[in-house]
Coordinates of N, CA and C in Angstrom, one line a residue:
X10 N -5.1 0.4 16.3 CA -4.3 0.4 15.1 C -5.2 0.7 13.9
X11 N -4.6 1.4 12.9 CA -5.3 1.7 11.6 C -4.6 0.8 10.5
X12 N -5.3 -0.1 9.9 CA -4.8 -0.9 8.8 C -5.0 -0.1 7.5
X13 N -4.1 -0.3 6.6 CA -4.2 0.3 5.3 C -3.8 -0.7 4.2
X14 N -4.7 -0.9 3.2 CA -4.4 -1.8 2.1 C -5.1 -1.2 0.9
X15 N -4.7 -1.7 -0.3 CA -5.3 -1.3 -1.5 C -6.8 -1.5 -1.5
X16 N -7.2 -2.7 -1.1 CA -8.7 -3.0 -1.1 C -9.1 -3.2 0.4
X17 N -10.3 -2.7 0.7 CA -11.0 -3.0 1.9 C -11.3 -4.5 2.0
X18 N -11.6 -5.1 3.2 CA -11.8 -6.5 3.3 C -13.3 -6.8 3.0
X19 N -13.9 -6.1 2.1 CA -15.3 -6.3 1.8 C -15.5 -6.1 0.3
X20 N -16.6 -6.7 -0.2 CA -17.0 -6.7 -1.6 C -18.4 -6.2 -1.7
X21 N -18.7 -5.4 -2.8 CA -20.0 -4.9 -3.0 C -20.9 -6.1 -3.6
X22 N -22.0 -6.4 -2.9 CA -22.9 -7.4 -3.4 C -24.2 -6.8 -3.8
X23 N -24.7 -7.1 -5.0 CA -25.9 -6.6 -5.5 C -27.0 -7.6 -5.4
X24 N -28.1 -7.2 -4.8 CA -29.3 -8.1 -4.6 C -30.5 -7.3 -5.2
X25 N -31.7 -8.0 -5.3 CA -32.9 -7.4 -5.7 C -33.3 -6.2 -4.8
X26 N -32.9 -6.4 -3.5 CA -33.2 -5.4 -2.5 C -32.3 -4.2 -2.5
X27 N -31.2 -4.3 -3.2 CA -30.2 -3.2 -3.3 C -28.8 -3.7 -3.2
X28 N -27.9 -2.9 -2.6 CA -26.5 -3.2 -2.6 C -26.0 -3.3 -1.1
X29 N -25.1 -4.2 -0.8 CA -24.6 -4.3 0.5 C -23.1 -4.7 0.5
X30 N -22.5 -4.8 1.6 CA -21.1 -5.2 1.7 C -21.0 -6.5 2.3
X31 N -20.2 -7.4 1.7 CA -20.0 -8.8 2.2 C -18.5 -9.0 2.4
X32 N -18.1 -9.9 3.3 CA -16.6 -10.1 3.4 C -16.0 -10.6 2.1
X33 N -14.8 -10.1 1.8 CA -14.1 -10.6 0.6 C -13.2 -11.8 1.0
X34 N -12.7 -12.5 0.0 CA -12.0 -13.8 0.3 C -10.5 -13.6 0.0
X35 N -10.0 -12.5 -0.2 CA -8.6 -12.3 -0.5 C -7.7 -12.7 0.6
X36 N -6.5 -13.1 0.3 CA -5.6 -13.6 1.4 C -5.3 -12.6 2.5
X37 N -5.0 -11.3 2.1 CA -4.7 -10.3 3.0 C -5.9 -10.0 3.9
X38 N -7.1 -9.8 3.3 CA -8.3 -9.6 4.0 C -8.6 -10.7 5.0
X39 N -8.4 -11.9 4.5 CA -8.7 -13.1 5.4 C -7.8 -13.1 6.6
X40 N -6.5 -12.8 6.3 CA -5.5 -12.8 7.4 C -5.7 -11.8 8.5
X41 N -6.2 -10.6 8.1 CA -6.3 -9.5 9.0 C -7.7 -9.2 9.5
X42 N -8.7 -9.9 8.9 CA -10.1 -9.6 9.3 C -10.4 -9.8 10.8
X43 N -10.0 -11.0 11.3 CA -10.2 -11.3 12.7 C -9.6 -10.3 13.6
X44 N -8.4 -9.9 13.3 CA -7.7 -8.9 14.1 C -8.5 -7.6 14.1
X45 N -8.9 -7.2 12.9 CA -9.7 -5.9 12.8 C -11.0 -6.0 13.6
X46 N -11.7 -7.1 13.4 CA -13.0 -7.2 14.0 C -13.0 -7.4 15.5
X47 N -11.8 -7.9 16.0 CA -11.7 -8.1 17.5 C -11.3 -6.9 18.2
X48 N -10.9 -5.8 17.5 CA -10.4 -4.6 18.2 C -11.3 -3.4 17.9
X49 N -10.8 -2.2 18.1 CA -11.6 -1.0 17.9 C -10.8 -0.1 16.9
X50 N -9.9 -0.7 16.1 CA -9.2 0.1 15.1 C -10.0 0.3 13.8
X51 N -9.4 0.9 12.8 CA -10.0 1.2 11.6 C -9.2 0.6 10.4
X52 N -9.8 0.6 9.2 CA -9.2 0.1 8.0 C -9.5 1.0 6.9
X53 N -8.4 1.5 6.2 CA -8.5 2.4 5.0 C -8.2 1.6 3.8
X54 N -9.0 1.8 2.7 CA -8.8 1.1 1.4 C -9.8 1.4 0.4
X55 N -9.7 0.9 -0.8 CA -10.6 1.1 -1.9 C -11.8 0.2 -1.7
X56 N -13.0 0.7 -1.9 CA -14.2 -0.1 -1.7 C -14.5 -1.0 -2.9
X57 N -14.0 -0.7 -4.1 CA -14.3 -1.4 -5.3 C -15.0 -0.5 -6.3
X58 N -15.3 -1.0 -7.5 CA -15.9 -0.2 -8.5 C -17.3 0.1 -8.2
X59 N -17.6 1.4 -8.1 CA -18.9 1.9 -7.8 C -19.5 2.8 -9.0
X60 N -18.8 2.7 -10.1 CA -19.1 3.5 -11.3 C -20.6 3.3 -11.8
X61 N -21.1 2.1 -11.6 CA -22.4 1.7 -12.1 C -23.5 2.1 -11.2
X62 N -23.2 2.6 -10.0 CA -24.2 2.9 -8.9 C -24.5 4.4 -8.9
X63 N -25.7 4.7 -8.5 CA -26.1 6.1 -8.4 C -25.5 6.6 -7.0
X64 N -25.6 8.0 -6.9 CA -25.0 8.6 -5.7 C -25.6 8.1 -4.4
X65 N -26.9 7.9 -4.4 CA -27.6 7.4 -3.2 C -27.0 6.0 -2.8
X66 N -26.9 5.1 -3.7 CA -26.4 3.8 -3.4 C -24.9 3.9 -2.9
X67 N -24.1 4.7 -3.5 CA -22.7 4.9 -3.1 C -22.7 5.5 -1.7
X68 N -23.5 6.5 -1.4 CA -23.6 7.1 -0.1 C -24.0 6.1 1.0
X69 N -24.9 5.2 0.6 CA -25.4 4.2 1.6 C -24.3 3.2 1.9
X70 N -23.5 2.8 0.8 CA -22.4 1.8 1.0 C -21.3 2.5 1.9
X71 N -21.0 3.7 1.6 CA -20.0 4.4 2.4 C -20.4 4.5 3.9
X72 N -21.7 4.7 4.1 CA -22.2 4.7 5.5 C -22.1 3.3 6.1
X73 N -22.5 2.3 5.4 CA -22.4 0.9 5.9 C -20.9 0.6 6.2
X74 N -20.0 1.1 5.3 CA -18.6 0.8 5.6 C -18.1 1.5 6.9
X75 N -18.6 2.8 7.1 CA -18.3 3.5 8.3 C -18.7 2.8 9.5
X76 N -19.9 2.1 9.5 CA -20.4 1.4 10.6 C -19.5 0.2 10.9
X77 N -18.8 -0.3 9.9 CA -17.9 -1.5 10.1 C -16.5 -1.0 10.4
X78 N -16.3 0.3 10.7 CA -15.0 0.9 11.0 C -14.1 0.8 9.7
X79 N -14.6 1.0 8.6 CA -13.9 1.0 7.3 C -14.0 2.4 6.7
X80 N -12.9 2.8 6.2 CA -12.8 4.2 5.5 C -12.5 4.0 4.0
X81 N -13.5 4.2 3.2 CA -13.2 4.0 1.7 C -12.4 5.1 1.1
X82 N -11.5 4.8 0.2 CA -10.8 5.8 -0.6 C -11.4 5.7 -2.0
X83 N -12.0 6.8 -2.5 CA -12.7 6.7 -3.8 C -11.7 6.9 -4.9
X84 N -11.7 5.9 -5.9 CA -10.8 6.0 -7.0 C -11.7 5.9 -8.3
X85 N -11.3 6.7 -9.3 CA -12.0 6.6 -10.6 C -11.5 5.4 -11.3
X86 N -12.3 5.1 -12.4 CA -11.9 3.9 -13.2 C -10.5 4.2 -13.9
X87 N -10.3 5.4 -14.3 CA -9.0 5.7 -14.9 C -7.8 5.5 -13.9
X88 N -8.0 6.0 -12.7 CA -7.0 5.8 -11.6 C -6.7 4.4 -11.4
X89 N -7.8 3.6 -11.3 CA -7.6 2.1 -11.0 C -6.8 1.5 -12.2
X90 N -7.1 1.9 -13.4 CA -6.5 1.4 -14.6 C -5.0 1.7 -14.6
X91 N -4.7 3.0 -14.3 CA -3.3 3.4 -14.4 C -2.5 3.0 -13.1
X92 N -3.0 3.2 -12.0 CA -2.3 3.0 -10.7 C -2.2 1.5 -10.4
X93 N -3.3 0.8 -10.6 CA -3.3 -0.6 -10.2 C -2.9 -1.6 -11.3
X94 N -3.6 -1.5 -12.4 CA -3.3 -2.4 -13.6 C -2.0 -1.9 -14.2
X95 N -1.8 -0.6 -14.4 CA -0.7 -0.1 -15.2 C 0.6 -0.1 -14.5
X96 N 0.6 0.3 -13.2 CA 1.9 0.4 -12.5 C 2.1 -0.7 -11.5
X97 N 1.2 -0.9 -10.6 CA 1.3 -1.9 -9.6 C 1.5 -3.3 -10.2
X98 N 0.7 -3.6 -11.1 CA 0.7 -5.0 -11.7 C 1.4 -5.2 -13.0
X99 N 1.7 -4.1 -13.7 CA 2.5 -4.3 -14.9 C 4.0 -3.9 -14.8
X100 N 4.3 -3.2 -13.7 CA 5.7 -2.8 -13.4 C 6.2 -3.5 -12.2
X101 N 5.6 -3.2 -11.0 CA 6.2 -3.6 -9.8 C 6.0 -5.1 -9.6
X102 N 4.8 -5.7 -9.8 CA 4.6 -7.1 -9.6 C 5.6 -8.0 -10.4
X103 N 5.7 -7.8 -11.7 CA 6.6 -8.7 -12.4 C 8.1 -8.4 -12.1
X104 N 8.5 -7.2 -11.8 CA 9.9 -6.9 -11.4 C 10.2 -7.6 -10.1
X105 N 9.3 -7.5 -9.2 CA 9.6 -8.1 -7.8 C 9.6 -9.6 -7.9
X106 N 8.9 -10.2 -8.9 CA 8.9 -11.6 -9.1 C 9.9 -12.1 -10.1
X107 N 10.9 -11.2 -10.5 CA 12.0 -11.6 -11.4 C 11.4 -11.9 -12.8
X108 N 10.3 -11.4 -13.2 CA 9.7 -11.7 -14.6 C 10.1 -10.5 -15.4
X109 N 11.4 -10.3 -15.7 CA 11.9 -9.1 -16.3 C 11.3 -8.9 -17.7
X110 N 11.0 -9.9 -18.5 CA 10.5 -9.8 -19.8 C 9.1 -9.2 -19.8
X111 N 8.4 -9.2 -18.7 CA 7.0 -8.7 -18.6 C 6.9 -7.3 -18.0
X112 N 8.0 -6.7 -17.5 CA 8.0 -5.4 -16.9 C 7.8 -4.3 -17.9
X113 N 6.9 -3.5 -17.7 CA 6.6 -2.3 -18.6 C 7.3 -1.1 -18.0
X114 N 8.6 -0.9 -18.4 CA 9.3 0.2 -17.9 C 9.0 1.6 -18.4
X115 N 8.3 1.6 -19.6 CA 7.9 2.9 -20.1 C 6.5 3.2 -19.6
X116 N 6.5 3.8 -18.4 CA 5.2 3.9 -17.7 C 5.1 5.2 -16.9
X117 N 5.5 6.3 -17.5 CA 5.5 7.6 -16.9 C 4.1 8.0 -16.4
X118 N 3.1 7.9 -17.2 CA 1.8 8.3 -16.9 C 1.3 7.4 -15.7
X119 N 1.6 6.1 -15.8 CA 1.2 5.2 -14.7 C 1.9 5.5 -13.4
X120 N 3.1 5.9 -13.5 CA 3.9 6.3 -12.3 C 3.2 7.5 -11.6
X121 N 2.8 8.5 -12.4 CA 2.2 9.7 -11.9 C 0.9 9.3 -11.2
X122 N 0.1 8.4 -11.8 CA -1.1 7.9 -11.2 C -0.8 7.2 -9.9
X123 N 0.2 6.4 -9.8 CA 0.6 5.7 -8.6 C 0.9 6.7 -7.5
X124 N 1.6 7.7 -7.9 CA 2.0 8.8 -6.9 C 0.7 9.5 -6.4
X125 N -0.2 9.8 -7.3 CA -1.4 10.5 -6.9 C -2.3 9.7 -6.0
X126 N -2.4 8.4 -6.3 CA -3.2 7.5 -5.5 C -2.6 7.3 -4.1
X127 N -1.3 7.1 -4.0 CA -0.7 7.0 -2.8 C -0.8 8.3 -1.9
X128 N -0.8 9.4 -2.5 CA -1.1 10.7 -1.8 C -2.5 10.7 -1.3
X129 N -3.5 10.2 -2.1 CA -4.9 10.1 -1.7 C -5.0 9.2 -0.4
X130 N -4.3 8.1 -0.5 CA -4.4 7.2 0.7 C -3.8 7.8 1.9
X131 N -2.6 8.5 1.7 CA -2.0 9.1 2.9 C -2.9 10.2 3.5
X132 N -3.6 11.0 2.6 CA -4.5 12.0 3.1 C -5.6 11.3 3.9
X133 N -6.2 10.2 3.4 CA -7.3 9.5 4.1 C -6.8 9.0 5.4
X134 N -5.6 8.4 5.5 CA -5.1 7.9 6.8 C -4.9 9.0 7.7
X135 N -4.3 10.1 7.3 CA -4.0 11.3 8.2 C -5.2 11.8 8.8
X136 N -6.4 11.8 8.0 CA -7.6 12.3 8.6 C -8.2 11.4 9.6
X137 N -7.7 10.1 9.7 CA -8.3 9.1 10.6 C -7.4 8.8 11.8
X138 N -6.2 9.3 11.8 CA -5.2 8.7 12.6 C -5.2 9.3 14.1
X139 N -5.9 10.3 14.3 CA -5.9 10.9 15.7 C -6.4 9.9 16.7
X140 N -5.6 9.8 17.8 CA -5.9 8.9 18.8 C -5.5 7.4 18.6
X141 N -5.0 7.1 17.4 CA -4.5 5.8 17.2 C -3.0 5.7 17.2
X142 N -2.4 4.7 17.9 CA -1.0 4.7 18.2 C -0.2 4.2 17.0
X143 N -0.8 3.4 16.1 CA 0.0 2.8 15.1 C -0.8 2.7 13.8
X144 N -0.1 2.9 12.6 CA -0.6 2.6 11.3 C 0.2 1.5 10.7
X145 N -0.5 0.5 10.1 CA 0.1 -0.6 9.5 C -0.3 -0.7 8.0
X146 N 0.6 -0.3 7.1 CA 0.4 -0.2 5.7 C 0.8 -1.6 5.0
X147 N 0.0 -2.0 4.0 CA 0.3 -3.3 3.4 C 0.5 -3.2 1.9
X148 N 1.6 -3.8 1.5 CA 1.8 -4.3 0.1 C 2.2 -3.2 -0.9
X149 N 2.6 -3.8 -2.1 CA 3.4 -3.0 -3.1 C 2.6 -1.9 -3.7
X150 N 1.2 -1.9 -3.6 CA 0.5 -0.9 -4.2 C 0.6 0.5 -3.5
X151 N 1.1 0.4 -2.2 CA 1.1 1.6 -1.4 C 2.5 1.9 -0.8
X152 N 3.6 1.7 -1.6 CA 4.9 1.8 -1.0 C 5.4 3.3 -0.8
X153 N 4.6 4.2 -1.3 CA 4.9 5.6 -1.0 C 4.2 6.2 0.2
X154 N 3.2 5.4 0.7 CA 2.4 5.9 1.8 C 3.2 6.2 3.1
X155 N 4.1 5.3 3.5 CA 4.8 5.6 4.8 C 5.5 7.0 4.9
X156 N 6.2 7.4 3.9 CA 6.9 8.7 3.9 C 5.9 9.8 3.8
X157 N 4.8 9.6 2.9 CA 3.8 10.7 2.7 C 3.0 10.9 4.0
X158 N 2.8 9.8 4.7 CA 2.1 9.9 6.0 C 2.9 10.5 7.1
X159 N 4.2 10.2 7.1 CA 5.1 10.8 8.1 C 5.1 12.4 7.9
X160 N 5.0 12.8 6.7 CA 4.9 14.3 6.5 C 3.6 14.9 7.0
X161 N 2.5 14.1 6.9 CA 1.2 14.6 7.3 C 0.8 14.3 8.8
X162 N 1.4 13.4 9.4 CA 1.0 13.0 10.8 C 2.3 12.6 11.6
X163 N 3.0 13.6 11.9 CA 4.3 13.4 12.6 C 4.0 12.8 14.0
X164 N 4.9 11.9 14.3 CA 4.7 11.2 15.6 C 4.0 9.9 15.6
X165 N 3.4 9.6 14.4 CA 2.6 8.4 14.3 C 3.6 7.2 14.1
X166 N 3.4 6.1 14.7 CA 4.2 4.9 14.5 C 3.7 4.3 13.2
X167 N 4.6 4.0 12.3 CA 4.2 3.5 11.0 C 4.9 2.1 10.7
X168 N 4.1 1.1 10.4 CA 4.7 -0.2 10.0 C 4.3 -0.4 8.5
X169 N 5.1 -1.2 7.8 CA 4.8 -1.6 6.5 C 5.1 -3.1 6.3
X170 N 4.2 -3.8 5.6 CA 4.5 -5.2 5.3 C 4.4 -5.5 3.8
X171 N 5.4 -6.1 3.2 CA 5.4 -6.5 1.8 C 5.0 -7.9 1.7
X172 N 3.9 -8.1 0.9 CA 3.4 -9.5 0.7 C 3.9 -10.2 -0.5
X173 N 4.9 -9.6 -1.2 CA 5.5 -10.3 -2.3 C 7.0 -10.3 -2.1
X174 N 7.8 -11.0 -2.8 CA 9.3 -10.9 -2.6 C 9.9 -9.5 -2.9
X175 N 11.1 -9.3 -2.3 CA 11.9 -8.1 -2.7 C 13.0 -8.6 -3.6
X176 N 13.2 -8.1 -4.8 CA 14.2 -8.7 -5.7 C 15.6 -8.3 -5.2
X177 N 16.6 -8.9 -5.9 CA 18.0 -8.6 -5.6 C 18.2 -7.1 -6.0
X178 N 19.2 -6.5 -5.5 CA 19.5 -5.1 -5.8 C 19.8 -4.9 -7.2
X179 N 20.4 -5.8 -7.9 CA 20.7 -5.7 -9.3 C 19.4 -5.6 -10.1
X180 N 18.4 -6.4 -9.8 CA 17.2 -6.4 -10.4 C 16.4 -5.1 -10.1
X181 N 16.4 -4.8 -8.8 CA 15.6 -3.6 -8.4 C 16.1 -2.3 -9.0
X182 N 17.4 -2.2 -9.3 CA 17.9 -1.0 -9.9 C 17.5 -0.7 -11.3
X183 N 16.8 -1.7 -11.9 CA 16.3 -1.5 -13.2 C 15.1 -0.5 -13.2
X184 N 14.4 -0.4 -12.0 CA 13.2 0.4 -11.9 C 13.6 1.9 -12.0
X185 N 13.0 2.6 -12.9 CA 13.3 4.1 -13.0 C 13.0 4.8 -11.7
X186 N 11.9 4.4 -11.0 CA 11.5 5.1 -9.8 C 12.1 4.5 -8.5
X187 N 13.2 3.8 -8.6 CA 13.8 3.0 -7.5 C 14.0 3.9 -6.3
X188 N 14.6 5.1 -6.5 CA 14.9 6.0 -5.3 C 13.6 6.4 -4.6
X189 N 12.6 6.8 -5.4 CA 11.3 7.2 -4.8 C 10.6 6.1 -4.1
X190 N 10.6 4.9 -4.6 CA 10.0 3.8 -3.9 C 10.7 3.5 -2.6
X191 N 12.0 3.5 -2.6 CA 12.8 3.2 -1.4 C 12.6 4.4 -0.3
X192 N 12.6 5.6 -0.8 CA 12.4 6.7 0.1 C 11.0 6.7 0.7
X193 N 10.0 6.2 -0.1 CA 8.7 6.1 0.4 C 8.6 5.1 1.6
X194 N 9.2 3.9 1.4 CA 9.2 2.9 2.4 C 10.0 3.3 3.6
X195 N 11.0 4.1 3.5 CA 11.9 4.5 4.6 C 11.2 5.4 5.5
X196 N 10.0 5.8 5.2 CA 9.1 6.6 6.1 C 8.6 5.8 7.2
X197 N 8.7 4.4 7.1 CA 8.1 3.5 8.1 C 9.2 3.4 9.2
X198 N 8.6 3.0 10.4 CA 9.5 2.7 11.6 C 9.9 1.2 11.5
X199 N 9.1 0.4 11.0 CA 9.3 -1.1 10.9 C 8.8 -1.6 9.5
X200 N 9.7 -2.3 8.8 CA 9.3 -2.9 7.5 C 9.5 -4.4 7.6
X201 N 8.4 -5.1 7.2 CA 8.4 -6.6 7.3 C 8.4 -7.2 6.0
X202 N 9.1 -8.4 5.9 CA 9.2 -9.2 4.7 C 8.9 -10.6 5.0
X203 N 8.6 -11.4 4.0 CA 8.3 -12.8 4.2 C 9.6 -13.6 4.6
X204 N 10.7 -13.3 4.0 CA 11.9 -14.1 4.3 C 13.1 -13.2 4.6
X205 N 14.1 -13.8 5.2 CA 15.3 -13.1 5.5 C 16.0 -12.7 4.2
X206 N 15.9 -13.5 3.2 CA 16.5 -13.2 1.9 C 15.9 -11.9 1.3
X207 N 14.6 -11.7 1.5 CA 13.9 -10.5 1.0 C 14.4 -9.3 1.8
X208 N 14.6 -9.5 3.1 CA 15.1 -8.4 4.0 C 16.5 -8.0 3.6
X209 N 17.3 -9.0 3.3 CA 18.7 -8.6 2.9 C 18.7 -7.9 1.5
X210 N 17.9 -8.4 0.6 CA 17.8 -7.7 -0.7 C 17.4 -6.3 -0.5
X211 N 16.4 -6.0 0.4 CA 16.0 -4.7 0.6 C 17.1 -3.8 1.2
X212 N 17.8 -4.3 2.2 CA 18.9 -3.6 2.8 C 19.9 -3.2 1.8
X213 N 20.3 -4.2 0.9 CA 21.3 -3.9 -0.1 C 20.8 -2.9 -1.1
X214 N 19.5 -3.0 -1.5 CA 19.0 -2.0 -2.4 C 19.0 -0.6 -1.8
X215 N 18.6 -0.5 -0.6 CA 18.6 0.8 0.1 C 20.1 1.4 0.2
X216 N 21.0 0.5 0.5 CA 22.4 1.0 0.6 C 22.9 1.4 -0.7
X217 N 22.6 0.7 -1.8 CA 23.2 1.0 -3.1 C 22.5 2.2 -3.8
X218 N 21.2 2.3 -3.6 CA 20.4 3.4 -4.3 C 20.4 4.7 -3.5
X219 N 20.2 4.6 -2.2 CA 20.0 5.7 -1.3 C 21.3 6.1 -0.5
X220 N 22.3 5.1 -0.5 CA 23.5 5.3 0.2 C 23.3 5.3 1.7
X221 N 22.3 4.6 2.3 CA 22.1 4.6 3.7 C 23.1 3.7 4.4
X222 N 23.3 4.0 5.7 CA 24.1 3.2 6.5 C 23.3 2.1 7.1
X223 N 23.8 0.9 7.2 CA 23.0 -0.2 7.7 C 23.7 -1.1 8.6
X224 N 23.0 -1.8 9.5 CA 23.5 -2.8 10.4 C 22.8 -4.1 10.0
X225 N 22.8 -5.0 11.0 CA 22.3 -6.3 10.7 C 20.7 -6.3 10.7
X226 N 20.1 -5.4 11.3 CA 18.6 -5.4 11.4 C 18.0 -4.0 11.3
X227 N 18.8 -3.0 11.0 CA 18.2 -1.6 10.9 C 19.0 -0.8 9.9
X228 N 18.4 0.3 9.5 CA 18.9 1.3 8.6 C 18.8 2.7 9.2
X229 N 19.8 3.5 8.9 CA 19.7 4.9 9.3 C 19.3 5.8 8.2
X230 N 18.2 6.5 8.4 CA 17.6 7.4 7.3 C 17.1 8.6 8.0
X231 N 17.6 9.8 7.5 CA 17.1 11.1 8.0 C 17.0 11.1 9.5
X232 N 18.1 10.7 10.2 CA 18.3 10.7 11.6 C 17.3 9.8 12.4
X233 N 16.8 8.8 11.7 CA 15.9 7.8 12.3 C 16.4 6.4 12.1
X234 N 16.0 5.5 13.0 CA 16.3 4.1 12.8 C 15.1 3.4 12.2
X235 N 15.3 2.7 11.1 CA 14.2 2.0 10.4 C 14.5 0.5 10.6

């Protein structure tokens, strides 16, 4: 299996001897680290801010990551600011947590960055997916990746898990990019949520925004069962 998340499960540590990678303490990283280390799969994600390091140090860290079966996606400081801070955390996170007064809906530049970064992740995964049966994408920063990956690596089994709530359809429809987000997720074969209420909210959102047919546990999209 190939795991995909915004951040890799490591952090850059600087010492007098140089730079190295140490395990990070985030919830997603902690939850999946043992699974990753016990198998022979790979993990794709952002390594962290390397802007203060020279090319030699970055190259050495990328090689160390490779030895740990980690594939870094390189992002510029501007991309991180727009994609992560500007769209993921200023638009999606508050909307999905019903904090409507904090949602920054005027975010066209941030949305374009979110799209570009998701494409970058899909390219990185597609380059690594040969011989792996399943790709498991995680969380709201990468909701376009399932559909983008399906275009790049047909036949791959794709799962997605959302680690935050899915809002009611009335709230979700506030999002200008609602159709693109849903279509991105519908590229997955299996979508997971924390609660049955989140699952029902997603189903109703997909039905209302995309007009998909749905049953009690699946959706029909582009001649596929999701």
